[in-house]
Structures are given as C-alpha cells and as structure tokens.
Short mmCIF file of C-alpha atoms and ligand atoms in Angstrom, two decimals:
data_model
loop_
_atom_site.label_atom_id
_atom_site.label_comp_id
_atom_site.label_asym_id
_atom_site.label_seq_id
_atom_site.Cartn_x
_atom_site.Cartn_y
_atom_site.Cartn_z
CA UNK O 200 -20.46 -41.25 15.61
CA UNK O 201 -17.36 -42.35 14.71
CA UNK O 202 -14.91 -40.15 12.43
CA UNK O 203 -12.94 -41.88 9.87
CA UNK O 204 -9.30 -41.44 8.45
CA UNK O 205 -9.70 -38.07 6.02
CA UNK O 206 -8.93 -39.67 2.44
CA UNK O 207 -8.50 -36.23 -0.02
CA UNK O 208 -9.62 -37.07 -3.58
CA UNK O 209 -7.07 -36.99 -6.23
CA UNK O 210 -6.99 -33.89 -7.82
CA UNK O 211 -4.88 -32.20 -10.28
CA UNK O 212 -4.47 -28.37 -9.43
CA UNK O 213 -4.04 -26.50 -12.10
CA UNK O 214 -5.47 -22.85 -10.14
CA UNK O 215 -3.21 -19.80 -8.50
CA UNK O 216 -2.10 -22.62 -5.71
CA UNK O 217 -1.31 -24.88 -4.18
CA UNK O 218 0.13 -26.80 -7.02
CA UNK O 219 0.38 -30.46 -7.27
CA UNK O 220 2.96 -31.77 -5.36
CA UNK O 221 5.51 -33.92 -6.05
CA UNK O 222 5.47 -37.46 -4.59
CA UNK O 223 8.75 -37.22 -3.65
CA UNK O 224 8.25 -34.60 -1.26
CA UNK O 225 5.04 -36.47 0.50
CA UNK O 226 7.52 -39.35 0.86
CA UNK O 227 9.78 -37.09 2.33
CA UNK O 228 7.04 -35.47 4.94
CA UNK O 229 6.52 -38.76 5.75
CA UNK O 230 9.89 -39.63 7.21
CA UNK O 231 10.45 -40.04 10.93
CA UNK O 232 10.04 -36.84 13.28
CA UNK O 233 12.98 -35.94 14.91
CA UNK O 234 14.12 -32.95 17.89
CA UNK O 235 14.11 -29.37 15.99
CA UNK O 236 17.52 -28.89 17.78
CA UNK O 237 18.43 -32.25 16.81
CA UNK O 238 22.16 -32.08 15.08
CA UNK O 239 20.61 -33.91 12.01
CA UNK O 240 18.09 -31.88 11.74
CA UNK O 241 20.05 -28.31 12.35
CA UNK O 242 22.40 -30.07 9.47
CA UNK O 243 19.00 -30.39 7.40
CA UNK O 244 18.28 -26.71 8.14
CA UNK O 245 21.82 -25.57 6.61
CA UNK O 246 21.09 -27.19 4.00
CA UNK O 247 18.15 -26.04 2.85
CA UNK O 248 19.66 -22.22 3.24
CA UNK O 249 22.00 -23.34 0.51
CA UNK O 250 19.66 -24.80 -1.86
CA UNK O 251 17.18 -21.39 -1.01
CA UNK O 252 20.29 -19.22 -1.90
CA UNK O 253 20.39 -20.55 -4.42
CA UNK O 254 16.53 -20.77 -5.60
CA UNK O 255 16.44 -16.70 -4.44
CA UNK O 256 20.18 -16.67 -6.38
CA UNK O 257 21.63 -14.44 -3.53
CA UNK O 258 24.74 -15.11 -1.23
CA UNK O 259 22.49 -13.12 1.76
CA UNK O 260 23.19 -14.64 4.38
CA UNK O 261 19.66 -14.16 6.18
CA UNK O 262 17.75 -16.49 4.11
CA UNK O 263 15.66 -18.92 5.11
CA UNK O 264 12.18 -20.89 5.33
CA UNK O 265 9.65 -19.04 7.63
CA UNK O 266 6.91 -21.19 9.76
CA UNK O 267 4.15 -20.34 8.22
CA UNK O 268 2.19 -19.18 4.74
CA UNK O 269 3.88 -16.61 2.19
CA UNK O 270 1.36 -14.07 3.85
CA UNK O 271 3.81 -14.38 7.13
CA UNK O 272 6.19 -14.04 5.01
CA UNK O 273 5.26 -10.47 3.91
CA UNK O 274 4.20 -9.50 7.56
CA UNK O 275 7.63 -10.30 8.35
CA UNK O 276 9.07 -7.98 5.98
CA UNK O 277 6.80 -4.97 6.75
CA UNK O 278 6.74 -5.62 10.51
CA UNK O 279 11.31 -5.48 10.63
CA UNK O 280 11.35 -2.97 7.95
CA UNK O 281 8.92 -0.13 8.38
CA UNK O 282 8.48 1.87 11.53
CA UNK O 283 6.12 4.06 12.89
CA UNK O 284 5.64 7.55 10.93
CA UNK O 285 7.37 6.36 8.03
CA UNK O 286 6.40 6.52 4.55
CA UNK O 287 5.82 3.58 2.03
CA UNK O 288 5.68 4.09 -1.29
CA UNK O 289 3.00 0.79 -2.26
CA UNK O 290 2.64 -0.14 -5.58
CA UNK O 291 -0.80 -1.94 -6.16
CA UNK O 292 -1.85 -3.97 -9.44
CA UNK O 293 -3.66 -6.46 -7.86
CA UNK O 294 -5.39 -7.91 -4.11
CA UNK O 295 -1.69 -8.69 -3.08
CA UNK O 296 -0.97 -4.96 -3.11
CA UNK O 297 -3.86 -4.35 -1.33
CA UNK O 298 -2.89 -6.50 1.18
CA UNK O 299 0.85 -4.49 1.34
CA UNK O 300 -1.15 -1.32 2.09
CA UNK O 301 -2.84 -2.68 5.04
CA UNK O 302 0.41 -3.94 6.42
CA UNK O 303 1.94 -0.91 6.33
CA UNK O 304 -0.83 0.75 7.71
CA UNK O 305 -1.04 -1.80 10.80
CA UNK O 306 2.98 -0.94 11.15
CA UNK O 307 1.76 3.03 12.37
CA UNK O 308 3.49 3.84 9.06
CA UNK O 309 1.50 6.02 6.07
CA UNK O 310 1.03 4.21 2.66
CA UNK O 311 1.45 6.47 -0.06
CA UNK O 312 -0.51 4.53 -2.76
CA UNK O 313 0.47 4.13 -7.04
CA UNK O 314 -2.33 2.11 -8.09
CA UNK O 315 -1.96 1.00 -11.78
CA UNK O 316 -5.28 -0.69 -13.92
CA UNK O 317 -5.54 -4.32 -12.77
CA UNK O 318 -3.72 -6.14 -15.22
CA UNK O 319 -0.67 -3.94 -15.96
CA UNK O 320 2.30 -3.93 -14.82
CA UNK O 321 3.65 -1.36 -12.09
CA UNK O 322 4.74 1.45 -13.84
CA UNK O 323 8.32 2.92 -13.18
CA UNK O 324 7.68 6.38 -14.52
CA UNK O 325 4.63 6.71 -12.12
CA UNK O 326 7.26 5.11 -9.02
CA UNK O 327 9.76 8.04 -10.15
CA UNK O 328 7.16 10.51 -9.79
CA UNK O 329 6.19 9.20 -6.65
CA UNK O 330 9.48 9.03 -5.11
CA UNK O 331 10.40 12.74 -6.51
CA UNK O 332 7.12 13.91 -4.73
CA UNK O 333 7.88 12.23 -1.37
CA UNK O 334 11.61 12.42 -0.92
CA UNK O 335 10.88 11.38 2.95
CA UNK O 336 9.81 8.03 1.84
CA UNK O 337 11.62 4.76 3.21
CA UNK O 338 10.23 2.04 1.51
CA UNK O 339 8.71 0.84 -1.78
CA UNK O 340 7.12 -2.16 -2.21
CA UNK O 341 5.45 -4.31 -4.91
CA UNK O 342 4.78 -7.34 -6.19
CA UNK O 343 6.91 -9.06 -8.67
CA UNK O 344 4.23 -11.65 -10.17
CA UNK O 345 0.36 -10.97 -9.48
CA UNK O 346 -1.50 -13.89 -8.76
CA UNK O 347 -4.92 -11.96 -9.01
CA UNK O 348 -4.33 -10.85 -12.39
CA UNK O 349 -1.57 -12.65 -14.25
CA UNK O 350 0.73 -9.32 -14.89
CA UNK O 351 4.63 -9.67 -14.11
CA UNK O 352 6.41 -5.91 -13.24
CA UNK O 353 9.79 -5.04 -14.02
CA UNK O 354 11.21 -5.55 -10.44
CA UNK O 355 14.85 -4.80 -11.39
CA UNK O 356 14.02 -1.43 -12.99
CA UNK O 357 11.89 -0.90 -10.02
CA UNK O 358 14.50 -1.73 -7.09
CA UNK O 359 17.02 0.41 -8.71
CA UNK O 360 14.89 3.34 -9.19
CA UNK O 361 13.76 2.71 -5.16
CA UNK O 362 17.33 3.03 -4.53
CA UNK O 363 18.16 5.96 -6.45
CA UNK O 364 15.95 7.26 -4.05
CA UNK O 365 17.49 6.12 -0.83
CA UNK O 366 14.10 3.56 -0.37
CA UNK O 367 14.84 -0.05 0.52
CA UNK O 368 12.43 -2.41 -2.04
CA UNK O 369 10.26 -5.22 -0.32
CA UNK O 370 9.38 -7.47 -3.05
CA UNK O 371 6.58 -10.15 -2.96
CA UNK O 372 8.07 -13.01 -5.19
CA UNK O 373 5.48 -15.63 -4.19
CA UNK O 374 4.07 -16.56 -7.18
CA UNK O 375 7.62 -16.15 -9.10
CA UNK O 376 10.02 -17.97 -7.54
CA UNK O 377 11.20 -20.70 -9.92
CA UNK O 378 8.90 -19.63 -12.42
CA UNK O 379 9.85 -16.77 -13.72
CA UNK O 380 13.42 -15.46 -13.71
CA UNK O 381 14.18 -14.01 -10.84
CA UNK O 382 17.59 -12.67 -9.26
CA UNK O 383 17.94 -11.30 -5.78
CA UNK O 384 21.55 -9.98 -5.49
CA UNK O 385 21.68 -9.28 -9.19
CA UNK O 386 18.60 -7.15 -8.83
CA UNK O 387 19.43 -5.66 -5.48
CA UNK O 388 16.43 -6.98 -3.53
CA UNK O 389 16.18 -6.23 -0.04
CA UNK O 390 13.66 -7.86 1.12
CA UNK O 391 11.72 -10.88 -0.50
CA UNK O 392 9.35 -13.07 0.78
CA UNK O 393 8.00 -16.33 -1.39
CA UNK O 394 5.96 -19.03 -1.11
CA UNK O 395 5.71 -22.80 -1.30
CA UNK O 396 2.89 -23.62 -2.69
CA UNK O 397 3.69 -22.16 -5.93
CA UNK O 398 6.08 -22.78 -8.30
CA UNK O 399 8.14 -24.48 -5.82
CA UNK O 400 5.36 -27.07 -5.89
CA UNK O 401 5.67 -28.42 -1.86
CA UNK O 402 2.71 -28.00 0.49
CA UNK O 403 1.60 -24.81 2.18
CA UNK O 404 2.96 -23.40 4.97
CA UNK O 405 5.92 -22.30 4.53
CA UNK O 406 7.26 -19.16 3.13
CA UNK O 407 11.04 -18.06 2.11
CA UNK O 408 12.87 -15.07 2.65
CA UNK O 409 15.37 -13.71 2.43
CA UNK O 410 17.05 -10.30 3.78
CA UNK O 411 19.63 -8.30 2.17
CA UNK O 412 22.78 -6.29 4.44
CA UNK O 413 20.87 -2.54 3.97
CA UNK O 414 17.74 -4.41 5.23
CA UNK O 415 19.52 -6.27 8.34
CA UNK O 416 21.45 -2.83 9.67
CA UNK O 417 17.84 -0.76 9.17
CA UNK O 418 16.41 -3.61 11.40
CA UNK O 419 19.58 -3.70 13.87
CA UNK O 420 19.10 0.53 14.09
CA UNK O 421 15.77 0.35 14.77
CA UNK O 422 13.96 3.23 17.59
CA UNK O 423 11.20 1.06 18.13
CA UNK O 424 10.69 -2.83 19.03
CA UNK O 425 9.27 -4.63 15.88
CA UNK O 426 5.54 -5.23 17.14
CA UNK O 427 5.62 -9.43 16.10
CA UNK O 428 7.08 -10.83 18.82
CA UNK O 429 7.01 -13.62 16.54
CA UNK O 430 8.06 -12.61 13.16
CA UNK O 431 10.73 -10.54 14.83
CA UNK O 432 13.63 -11.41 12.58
CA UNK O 433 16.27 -9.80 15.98
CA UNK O 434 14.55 -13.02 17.48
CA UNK O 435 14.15 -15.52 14.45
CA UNK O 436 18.43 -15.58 13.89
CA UNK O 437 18.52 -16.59 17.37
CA UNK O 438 17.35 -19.81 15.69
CA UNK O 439 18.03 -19.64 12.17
CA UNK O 440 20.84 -17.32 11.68
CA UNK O 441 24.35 -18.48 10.70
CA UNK O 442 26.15 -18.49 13.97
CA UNK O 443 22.85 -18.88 15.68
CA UNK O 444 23.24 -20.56 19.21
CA UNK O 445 20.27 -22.50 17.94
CA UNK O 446 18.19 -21.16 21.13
CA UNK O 447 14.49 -21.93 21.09
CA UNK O 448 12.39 -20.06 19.42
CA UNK O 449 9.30 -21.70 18.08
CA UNK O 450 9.46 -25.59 17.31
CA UNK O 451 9.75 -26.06 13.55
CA UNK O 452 7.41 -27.79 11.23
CA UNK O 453 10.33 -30.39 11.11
CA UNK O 454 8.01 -32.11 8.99
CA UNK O 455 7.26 -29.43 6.33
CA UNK O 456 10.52 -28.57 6.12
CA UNK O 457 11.51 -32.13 5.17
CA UNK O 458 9.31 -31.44 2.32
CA UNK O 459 10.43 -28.06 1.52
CA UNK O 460 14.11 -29.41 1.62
CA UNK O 461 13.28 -31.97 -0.99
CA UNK O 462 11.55 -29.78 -3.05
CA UNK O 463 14.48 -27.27 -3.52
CA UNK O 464 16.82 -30.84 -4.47
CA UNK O 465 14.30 -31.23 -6.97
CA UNK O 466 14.19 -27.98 -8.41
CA UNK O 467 18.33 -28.15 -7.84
CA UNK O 468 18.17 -30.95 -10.18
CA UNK O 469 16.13 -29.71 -12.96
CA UNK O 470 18.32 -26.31 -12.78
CA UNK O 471 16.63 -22.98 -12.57
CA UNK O 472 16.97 -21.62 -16.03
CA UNK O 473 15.48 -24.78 -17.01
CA UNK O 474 12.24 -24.63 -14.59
CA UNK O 475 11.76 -21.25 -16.22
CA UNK O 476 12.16 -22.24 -19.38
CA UNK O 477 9.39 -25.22 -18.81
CA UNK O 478 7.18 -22.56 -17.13
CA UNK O 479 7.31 -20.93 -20.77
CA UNK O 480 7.09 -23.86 -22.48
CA UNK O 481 3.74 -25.05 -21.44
CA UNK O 482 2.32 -21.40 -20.81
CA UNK O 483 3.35 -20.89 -24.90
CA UNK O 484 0.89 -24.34 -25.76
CA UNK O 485 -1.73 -23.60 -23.10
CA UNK O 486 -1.91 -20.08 -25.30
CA UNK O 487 -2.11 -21.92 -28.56
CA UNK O 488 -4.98 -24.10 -27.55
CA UNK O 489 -7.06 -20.94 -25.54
CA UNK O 490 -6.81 -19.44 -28.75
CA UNK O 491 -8.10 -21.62 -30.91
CA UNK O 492 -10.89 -22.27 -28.83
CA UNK O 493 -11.37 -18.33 -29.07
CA UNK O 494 -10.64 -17.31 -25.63
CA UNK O 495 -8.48 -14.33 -24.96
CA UNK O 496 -5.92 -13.50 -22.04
CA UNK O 497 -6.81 -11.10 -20.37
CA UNK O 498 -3.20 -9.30 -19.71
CA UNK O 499 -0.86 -8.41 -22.71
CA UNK O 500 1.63 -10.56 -24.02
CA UNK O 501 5.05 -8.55 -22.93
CA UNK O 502 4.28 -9.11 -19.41
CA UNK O 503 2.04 -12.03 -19.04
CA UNK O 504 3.11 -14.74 -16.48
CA UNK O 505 3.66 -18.19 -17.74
CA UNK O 506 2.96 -19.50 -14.79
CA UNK O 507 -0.75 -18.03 -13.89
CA UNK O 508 -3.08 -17.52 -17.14
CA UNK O 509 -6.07 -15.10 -16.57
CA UNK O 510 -8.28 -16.41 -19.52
CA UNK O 511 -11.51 -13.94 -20.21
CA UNK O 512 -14.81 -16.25 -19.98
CA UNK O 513 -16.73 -16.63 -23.11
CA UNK O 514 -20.25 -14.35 -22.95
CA UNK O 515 -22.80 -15.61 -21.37
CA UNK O 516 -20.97 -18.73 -19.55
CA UNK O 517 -21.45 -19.61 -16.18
CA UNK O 518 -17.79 -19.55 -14.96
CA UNK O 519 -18.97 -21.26 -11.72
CA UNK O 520 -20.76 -24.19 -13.57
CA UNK O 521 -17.60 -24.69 -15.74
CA UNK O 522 -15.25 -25.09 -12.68
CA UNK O 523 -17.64 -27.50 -10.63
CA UNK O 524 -18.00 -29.55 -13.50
CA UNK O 525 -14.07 -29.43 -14.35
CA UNK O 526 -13.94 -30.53 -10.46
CA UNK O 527 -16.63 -32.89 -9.91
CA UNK O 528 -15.91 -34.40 -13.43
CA UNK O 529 -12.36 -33.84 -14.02
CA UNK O 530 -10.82 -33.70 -10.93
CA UNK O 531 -9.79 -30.56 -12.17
CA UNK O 532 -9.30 -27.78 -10.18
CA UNK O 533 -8.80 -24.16 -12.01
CA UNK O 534 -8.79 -20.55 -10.17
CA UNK O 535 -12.33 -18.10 -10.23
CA UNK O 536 -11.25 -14.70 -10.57
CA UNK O 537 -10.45 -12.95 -7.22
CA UNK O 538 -11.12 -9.25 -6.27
CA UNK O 539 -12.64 -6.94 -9.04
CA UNK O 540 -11.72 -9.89 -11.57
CA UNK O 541 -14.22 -12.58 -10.02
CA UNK O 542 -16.61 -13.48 -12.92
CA UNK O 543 -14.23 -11.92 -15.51
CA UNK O 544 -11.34 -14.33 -15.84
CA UNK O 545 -10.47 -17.84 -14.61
CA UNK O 546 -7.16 -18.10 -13.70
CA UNK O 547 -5.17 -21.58 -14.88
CA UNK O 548 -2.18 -22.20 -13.13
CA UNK O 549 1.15 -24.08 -14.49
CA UNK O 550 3.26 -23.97 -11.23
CA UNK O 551 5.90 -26.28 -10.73
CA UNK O 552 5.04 -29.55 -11.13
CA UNK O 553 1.92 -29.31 -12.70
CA UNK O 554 3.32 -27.19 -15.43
CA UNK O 555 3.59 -30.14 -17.60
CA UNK O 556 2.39 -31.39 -21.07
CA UNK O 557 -0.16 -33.92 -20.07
CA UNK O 558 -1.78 -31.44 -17.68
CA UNK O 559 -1.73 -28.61 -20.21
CA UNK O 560 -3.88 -31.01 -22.98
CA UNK O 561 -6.02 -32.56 -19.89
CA UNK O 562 -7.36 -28.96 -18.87
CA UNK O 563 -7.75 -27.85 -22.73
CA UNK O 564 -9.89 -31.41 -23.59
CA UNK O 565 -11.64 -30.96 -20.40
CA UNK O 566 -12.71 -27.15 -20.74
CA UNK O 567 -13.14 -27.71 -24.54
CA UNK O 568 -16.08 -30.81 -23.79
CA UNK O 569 -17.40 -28.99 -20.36
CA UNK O 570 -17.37 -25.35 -22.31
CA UNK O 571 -18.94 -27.01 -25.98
CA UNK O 572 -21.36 -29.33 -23.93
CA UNK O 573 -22.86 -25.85 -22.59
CA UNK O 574 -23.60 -23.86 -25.80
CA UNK O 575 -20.93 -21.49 -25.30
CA UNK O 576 -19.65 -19.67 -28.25
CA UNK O 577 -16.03 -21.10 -28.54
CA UNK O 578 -14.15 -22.98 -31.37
CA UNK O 579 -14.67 -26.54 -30.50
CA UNK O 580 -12.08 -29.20 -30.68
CA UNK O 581 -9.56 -27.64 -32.09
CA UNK O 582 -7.44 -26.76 -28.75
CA UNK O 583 -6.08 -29.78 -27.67
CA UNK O 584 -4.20 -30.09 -31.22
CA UNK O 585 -3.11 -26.33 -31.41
CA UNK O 586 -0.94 -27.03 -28.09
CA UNK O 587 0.16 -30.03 -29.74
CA UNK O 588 1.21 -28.09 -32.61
CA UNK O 589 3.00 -25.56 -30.27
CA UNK O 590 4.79 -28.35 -28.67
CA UNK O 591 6.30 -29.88 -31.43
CA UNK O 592 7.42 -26.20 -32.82
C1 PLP Y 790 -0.42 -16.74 -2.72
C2 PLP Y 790 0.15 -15.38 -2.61
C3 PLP Y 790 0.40 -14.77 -1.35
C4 PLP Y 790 0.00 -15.37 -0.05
O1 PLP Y 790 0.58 -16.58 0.22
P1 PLP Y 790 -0.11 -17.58 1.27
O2 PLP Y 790 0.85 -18.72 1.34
O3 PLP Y 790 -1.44 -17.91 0.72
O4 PLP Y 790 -0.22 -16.86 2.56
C5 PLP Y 790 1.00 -13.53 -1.37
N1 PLP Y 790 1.34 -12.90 -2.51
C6 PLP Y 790 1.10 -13.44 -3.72
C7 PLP Y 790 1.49 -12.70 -4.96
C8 PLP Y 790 0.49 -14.69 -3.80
O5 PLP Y 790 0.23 -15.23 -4.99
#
C-alpha cells in the first residue's frame, strides 16, 4: 500500500497546548536548512538569546532554547542543580509537581513534599514552615502557573522566602511565559525552564531556560558528575554559551529554532506587558460568557490564570461527548481534565495566539449549541453576547 503525504486538519486549539500557531512562524520553519555551526545560523542563535532575555526579562547570561519539550527543560534543571543526598523542598498543586518530585527522586536526592488542595495556590506560610523544619534543605521548587488546574502561585514571595533560607528556587514557568507577568531577575529566579507550545504560541519541542549566577557556581562546584550526559548544562555552553567555541554537541533543530526565533520577534513586537494584558483581556470575556451560561471556574478569582480556564462541567454532562463533538464538529479542540481533575473540569486554553476575540465567541457559540443540543442544564444563548458585553466594557 502506498502511504500518502500526512495532511493535519485545521484545527483551532483552544486546550492546555499546543496553541495555534502563528503562520508566520510555519513560514519561517519552512525556510532553507542550513549547517548548525553555520555563521548565519550561530548569528540566528545570538539572537534569539536576546529576544529570550528579554521574554524571561533577565540579563542571565545562560539563557537559551533547549532541544527538546519543556519536560527536558525541567530535567535539566533538577539533573545540574540537585545532587545526591540533598534535600528538595517540592511544592505540589497540581500533576506538574508531581512530576518535580519524581525528578528529584531519580537525582538520589530526598523530596520533602508541601502538597496544597488542587486548585490553590502554593502557600508561603506552609514553604516557611517547611524550610524552618529542614534547615539542610537546598532547593525549593514549584510551579509558577498550573496547567492541570488553572491556579497561578506567588513565585516572587516564594523565591525570596527560598532564599531567606539559603535554597536556590527552580521555577516551572511553562505555561506562564508571556502570559502572565513574569520577571526573572526582578524576582530572583534561579532556575526556570518554559515552554513553546504555550503562550509563546510556536510548535513543540523546544523549551527555554534560563540559569541565574548562584545556579551556574552550584553547578561549576559540583562533587558529583550531573547524570544527563545530555542535559548537562557543563556540556550544553560548550555550544550555546556566550564565548562558547561552538564545539559540537548535539545538531540543533535548526528548523524549530527558526520558528522559535520568529515567534519571540512576534511577541517582541506586540510588547510583553501588552501580551499579558491580551491574555486578561480575553480570559475577562471568556468569564463573562461561562457565566452566563451558568458554568463556574473551578479556581478562585485572585489567582486564576487567564491563560488556562478550568470550567466545572454541568451535572450530568458527558464531558467526553462535548469535546468530540466540539472536535469532530467544530474543529475545536478544548482540554479534559488531567490527574484527579479528569471528569471534573475542562480546561480552555487562551495561549498566545489563540487568545483572541474571534476564538473566545467561536468556543462560547460552539459549547453553548453542543452543551443546549444535549439537555444540559445551562443558560442557553446568552454567552456569546455576555463576552461581547465584556469586550466593549
Ligand atoms: C506543558 C507543561 C509541561 C511540560 O511541557 P512539555 O513541552 O509537554 O514537555 C511542564 N510544566 C507545565 C506547567 C506544563 O504546562
């Protein structure tokens, strides 16, 4: 049998991610492959550590696009920064802290676990009391926006309070970079790791990070080799790093990176402050119309994420149904809820560039009809013109 060309249908993604993507940055995937150690290409490379900087907003100089998904991305952070027979203070809200625990645990290091109610926020008081009752802990780590639950955390308060404690803070920004505020030197990061896929709206793949000066002397002092041969960052400035002799390390998804280089111009030209204001924007009339079909969100106002809206499912629905028919009918993809949440919440994203108006009254229409066609015990028709209310406001 012959195999065809793959032709994807066009959908709009409006779940935790991928996002729709830009055009522009297919266009720019599609542009010739050149050598990784090409001079155009190493010129390409610098800069997109600029435009990162300035995504991340830190001057750290060890910042830059890893090969592979944001979940590298945190395994590269846990694998330079924890040894074995430390201690790592994890806080977990959601799967992605889940996910930090086992990292740490596959490090030879000890967890030592603050696990908060699935849709809160991490709690400082309980990190304070954590770090008072383990004064030999190294690290804390958390994540700043949780995918699985819609729930941002205070990661300022949190970094400083790691550091009043002599702890260096790994911070999983995948879901929030460029859609929430977000501010790496201000803050005092030390380790982040983001995604692309995301608010950044380019294709998978890829993930950000970047590495603060505590962070790269811990990893230059280290007893032990970091156990990634890999996603050891002594090895990745080789080929990244600023006066990097641009050895080989791994060949580049020159590609990718085309597209992740165009994506940052893009958000470059819109400004940050202003992507994080539209993330707000369309989150505030997505709200207006979920609530006058009488849906709830599941996580509080003060720390709900614009970006990633965990809506409760009306009684009785089958949440399964809705999102094949929003799918199949629609081309409409939305998020099922994932962990403990799955059949309690779907999750709507508005990352990057699908966090737009005609995408916020699309889904609303469409879940409205698929939701009123099926009996379900919502307020019908009256969304779509509640976010259009909200929007003229
Ligand atoms: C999506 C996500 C990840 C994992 O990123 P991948 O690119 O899927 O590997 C990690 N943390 C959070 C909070 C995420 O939302």
């Amino acid at each position: 049998m012959a195999i065809s060309s793959f032709h994807p249908p066009v959908r709009t993604l409006m779940g935790p991610g991928p996002s729709d993507v830009n055009p522009r940055i297919l266009e720019a995937m599609s542009r010739p492959t050149i050598g990784h150690l090409d001079p155009a290409f190493v010129g390409m490379m610098e800069e997109t550590k600029a435009l990162l900087q300035y995504a991340f907003q830190t001057e750290n100089k060890l910042t830059m696009p890893v090969s592979a998904p944001g979940s590298a991305g945190m395994e590269m952070c846990f694998v330079n920064l924890v040894e074995p027979g430390e201690k790592v203070i994890v806080c977990q809200n959601g799967v992605f802290g889940m996910r930090m625990k086992e990292n740490v645990e596959r490090c030879g290091a000890t967890p030592i676990m603050i696990e908060e109610d699935w849709g809160k926020p991490v709690s400082p008081a309980k990190l304070e009391e954590t770090l008072q009752a383990n004064p030999d802990a190294s690290v804390v780590a958390f994540v700043h926006a949780e995918t699985s639950t819609g729930a941002i955390s205070d990661a300022e308060t949190l970094v400083k309070l790691a550091h009043q404690y002599d702890c260096l803070a790994i911070v999983d920004a995948v879901t929030s970079l460029a859609g929430s505020p977000l501010k790496v030197d201000e803050w005092e990061i030390d380790a982040i790791y983001s995604g692309t896929q995301k608010c950044v709206s380019c294709t998978p793949g890829i993930s950000p990070v970047s590495f603060s000066e505590r962070a790269i002397n811990k990893i230059q002092n280290r007893k032990t080799k970091v156990q990634s041969w890999f996603l050891d960052l002594n090895l990745v400035m080789g080929y990244w790093g600023s006066n990097a002799q641009r050895s080989y390390h791994h060949t580049a998804p020159i590609n990718s990176l085309y597209g992740f280089h165009e994506a940052l111009v893009i958000l470059q030209e819109e400004g940050l402050e202003n992507s994080w204001e539209r993330h707000a924007t369309n989150h505030n009339a997505l709200k207006a119309g979920v609530e006058a079909m009488g849906l709830s969100f599941f996580v509080d106002e003060a720390y709900r994420l614009p970006q990633l809206n965990a809506v409760t499912i009306p009684e009785g629905v089958d949440e399964a149904a809705v999102r094949s028919t929003l799918l199949n009918s629609y081309n409409l993809e939305i998020g099922a809820g994932l962990g403990s949440m799955a059949g309690k919440i779907w999750r709507i994203g508005l990352m990057g560039f699908a966090s737009n108006e005609t995408n916020v009254l699309n889904c609303l229409g469409a879940l409205d009809a698929v939701l009123s066609e099926m009996g379900a015990d919502i307020r019908s028709g009256k969304a779509v013109s509640a976010a259009k209310a909200a929007y003229s406001e």
